[in-house]
Amino acid sequence: MKDKVLNEKKISYSRPCYIDGYYFPSLFSMSIDFEFSYHMLHSKIKKNGGGPIVYSGHKIVMEEWLELHPEYDIAKDKKELNK
């Protein structure tokens, strides 16, 4: 018997991201560690296309967006945090 698929879009909670220049293996775990609302964070990132956003004073960018935009300097964000 073949399973019926209602929605072929795969929902993945393990989308790697950077927050203030520090790597997190998943957006979901980062939202738990920083006590962010995953739904609101995901909505804002999706609206911005995965590019850099500021959420609760932290700069967040998705790793897949960084692969498409190598000109973006994530090290600059990390240096600004340490000032």
Coordinates of N, CA and C in Angstrom, one line a residue:
M1 N 0.8 -1.2 0.0 CA 0.0 0.0 0.0 C 0.9 1.2 0.0
K2 N 0.6 2.1 -0.9 CA 1.4 3.3 -1.0 C 0.8 4.4 -0.1
D3 N 1.8 5.1 0.6 CA 1.3 6.2 1.5 C 1.0 7.4 0.7
K4 N -0.1 8.1 1.1 CA -0.5 9.3 0.4 C 0.2 10.5 1.1
V5 N 0.7 11.4 0.2 CA 1.4 12.6 0.7 C 0.5 13.8 0.5
L6 N 0.2 14.5 1.6 CA -0.6 15.7 1.4 C 0.2 16.9 1.1
N7 N 1.4 17.0 1.7 CA 2.2 18.1 1.4 C 3.7 17.6 1.3
E8 N 4.2 17.8 0.1 CA 5.6 17.3 -0.2 C 6.7 18.2 0.4
K9 N 6.4 19.3 0.9 CA 7.4 20.2 1.5 C 7.9 19.5 2.8
K10 N 9.2 19.4 2.9 CA 9.8 18.8 4.1 C 10.0 19.9 5.1
I11 N 9.5 19.7 6.3 CA 9.8 20.7 7.4 C 11.0 20.2 8.1
S12 N 12.0 21.1 8.2 CA 13.2 20.7 8.8 C 13.5 21.7 9.9
Y13 N 13.7 21.2 11.2 CA 14.0 22.1 12.3 C 15.6 22.2 12.4
S14 N 16.3 21.4 11.7 CA 17.7 21.4 11.8 C 18.4 22.2 10.7
R15 N 18.0 23.4 10.6 CA 18.6 24.4 9.6 C 19.7 25.1 10.3
P16 N 20.9 24.9 9.9 CA 22.1 25.6 10.6 C 22.0 27.1 10.4
C17 N 22.4 27.8 11.5 CA 22.4 29.3 11.5 C 23.5 29.9 12.3
Y18 N 23.7 31.2 12.2 CA 24.6 31.9 13.0 C 23.9 33.0 13.8
I19 N 24.2 33.1 15.0 CA 23.7 34.2 15.8 C 24.9 35.0 16.4
D20 N 24.9 36.3 16.1 CA 26.0 37.1 16.5 C 27.4 36.5 16.1
G21 N 27.5 35.8 15.0 CA 28.7 35.2 14.5 C 29.0 33.9 15.0
Y22 N 28.2 33.3 15.9 CA 28.4 32.0 16.5 C 27.5 31.0 15.8
Y23 N 28.1 29.8 15.5 CA 27.3 28.8 14.8 C 26.4 28.0 15.7
F24 N 25.2 27.7 15.2 CA 24.3 26.8 15.9 C 23.9 25.7 14.8
P25 N 23.9 24.4 15.2 CA 23.5 23.4 14.2 C 22.0 23.4 13.8
S26 N 21.2 24.1 14.6 CA 19.8 24.2 14.2 C 19.1 25.4 14.7
L27 N 18.2 26.0 13.9 CA 17.5 27.2 14.3 C 16.6 26.9 15.5
F28 N 16.1 25.7 15.6 CA 15.2 25.3 16.7 C 16.0 25.3 18.0
S29 N 17.2 24.6 18.0 CA 17.9 24.6 19.3 C 18.4 26.0 19.7
M30 N 18.7 26.8 18.7 CA 19.1 28.2 19.0 C 18.0 29.0 19.7
S31 N 16.8 28.8 19.1 CA 15.6 29.5 19.7 C 15.3 29.0 21.1
I32 N 15.6 27.7 21.4 CA 15.4 27.3 22.8 C 16.5 27.8 23.7
D33 N 17.7 27.8 23.3 CA 18.8 28.3 24.1 C 18.7 29.8 24.4
F34 N 18.2 30.6 23.5 CA 18.0 32.0 23.7 C 16.6 32.4 24.1
E35 N 15.8 31.4 24.3 CA 14.4 31.6 24.8 C 13.6 32.5 23.8
F36 N 13.8 32.3 22.5 CA 13.0 33.0 21.5 C 11.8 32.1 21.1
S37 N 10.8 32.8 20.6 CA 9.7 32.1 20.0 C 10.1 31.6 18.6
Y38 N 10.1 30.3 18.5 CA 10.6 29.7 17.2 C 9.7 30.1 16.1
H39 N 8.4 30.1 16.3 CA 7.4 30.5 15.3 C 7.6 32.0 14.8
M40 N 7.8 32.9 15.7 CA 8.0 34.3 15.3 C 9.4 34.5 14.6
L41 N 10.4 33.8 15.1 CA 11.7 33.9 14.6 C 11.7 33.3 13.2
H42 N 11.1 32.1 13.0 CA 11.1 31.5 11.7 C 10.3 32.4 10.7
S43 N 9.2 33.0 11.1 CA 8.4 33.8 10.2 C 9.2 35.0 9.8
K44 N 10.0 35.6 10.7 CA 10.8 36.8 10.3 C 11.9 36.5 9.4
I45 N 12.5 35.3 9.6 CA 13.6 34.9 8.7 C 13.1 34.5 7.4
K46 N 11.9 33.9 7.3 CA 11.3 33.5 6.0 C 10.9 34.7 5.2
K47 N 10.4 35.7 5.9 CA 10.0 37.0 5.3 C 11.2 37.7 4.7
N48 N 12.4 37.6 5.3 CA 13.6 38.2 4.9 C 14.4 37.3 3.9
G49 N 13.9 36.1 3.6 CA 14.6 35.3 2.7 C 15.9 34.6 3.3
G50 N 16.0 34.5 4.6 CA 17.1 33.8 5.2 C 18.3 34.7 5.5
G51 N 18.2 36.0 5.0 CA 19.3 36.9 5.2 C 19.4 37.4 6.6
P52 N 20.4 38.3 6.9 CA 20.6 38.7 8.2 C 19.4 39.5 8.8
I53 N 19.0 39.2 9.9 CA 17.9 39.9 10.6 C 18.4 40.2 12.0
V54 N 17.7 41.2 12.6 CA 18.0 41.5 14.0 C 16.7 41.1 14.8
Y55 N 16.9 40.2 15.8 CA 15.8 39.7 16.6 C 16.2 39.8 18.0
S56 N 15.5 40.5 18.8 CA 15.8 40.8 20.2 C 17.2 41.2 20.5
G57 N 17.7 42.1 19.6 CA 19.1 42.6 19.7 C 20.2 41.7 19.2
H58 N 19.9 40.6 18.6 CA 20.9 39.6 18.1 C 20.8 39.5 16.6
K59 N 21.9 39.5 15.9 CA 21.9 39.4 14.5 C 22.0 37.9 14.1
I60 N 21.0 37.4 13.3 CA 20.8 36.1 13.0 C 20.8 35.9 11.4
V61 N 21.6 34.9 11.0 CA 21.6 34.7 9.5 C 21.7 33.2 9.3
M62 N 21.0 32.7 8.3 CA 20.9 31.3 8.0 C 22.2 30.8 7.2
E63 N 22.7 29.6 7.5 CA 23.9 29.1 6.8 C 23.6 29.0 5.3
E64 N 22.5 28.5 4.9 CA 22.2 28.4 3.4 C 22.2 29.7 2.7
W65 N 21.8 30.8 3.4 CA 21.9 32.1 2.8 C 23.3 32.6 2.6
L66 N 24.2 32.2 3.6 CA 25.6 32.6 3.5 C 26.3 31.9 2.4
E67 N 25.9 30.7 2.0 CA 26.4 30.0 0.9 C 26.1 30.7 -0.4
L68 N 25.0 31.3 -0.5 CA 24.6 32.0 -1.7 C 25.1 33.4 -1.8
H69 N 25.6 33.9 -0.6 CA 26.1 35.3 -0.5 C 27.5 35.3 0.2
P70 N 28.5 34.9 -0.5 CA 29.8 34.8 0.1 C 30.4 36.1 0.4
E71 N 29.9 37.2 -0.1 CA 30.4 38.5 0.1 C 30.1 39.0 1.6
Y72 N 29.1 38.4 2.2 CA 28.7 38.8 3.6 C 29.8 38.4 4.6
D73 N 30.2 39.3 5.4 CA 31.3 39.0 6.3 C 30.7 38.8 7.7
I74 N 30.6 37.5 8.1 CA 30.0 37.2 9.4 C 31.0 37.4 10.5
A75 N 32.3 37.4 10.2 CA 33.3 37.7 11.2 C 33.2 39.2 11.7
K76 N 32.7 40.1 10.9 CA 32.5 41.5 11.3 C 31.4 41.5 12.4
D77 N 30.4 40.7 12.3 CA 29.4 40.7 13.3 C 29.9 40.2 14.7
K78 N 30.8 39.2 14.6 CA 31.4 38.6 15.8 C 32.3 39.7 16.5
K79 N 33.1 40.4 15.7 CA 33.9 41.5 16.3 C 33.1 42.6 17.0
E80 N 32.0 42.9 16.3 CA 31.1 44.0 16.9 C 30.6 43.5 18.3
L81 N 30.3 42.3 18.4 CA 29.8 41.7 19.6 C 30.8 41.8 20.8
N82 N 32.1 41.6 20.5 CA 33.1 41.6 21.5 C 33.6 43.0 21.9
K83 N 33.1 44.0 21.3 CA 33.5 45.4 21.7 C 33.0 45.8 23.0

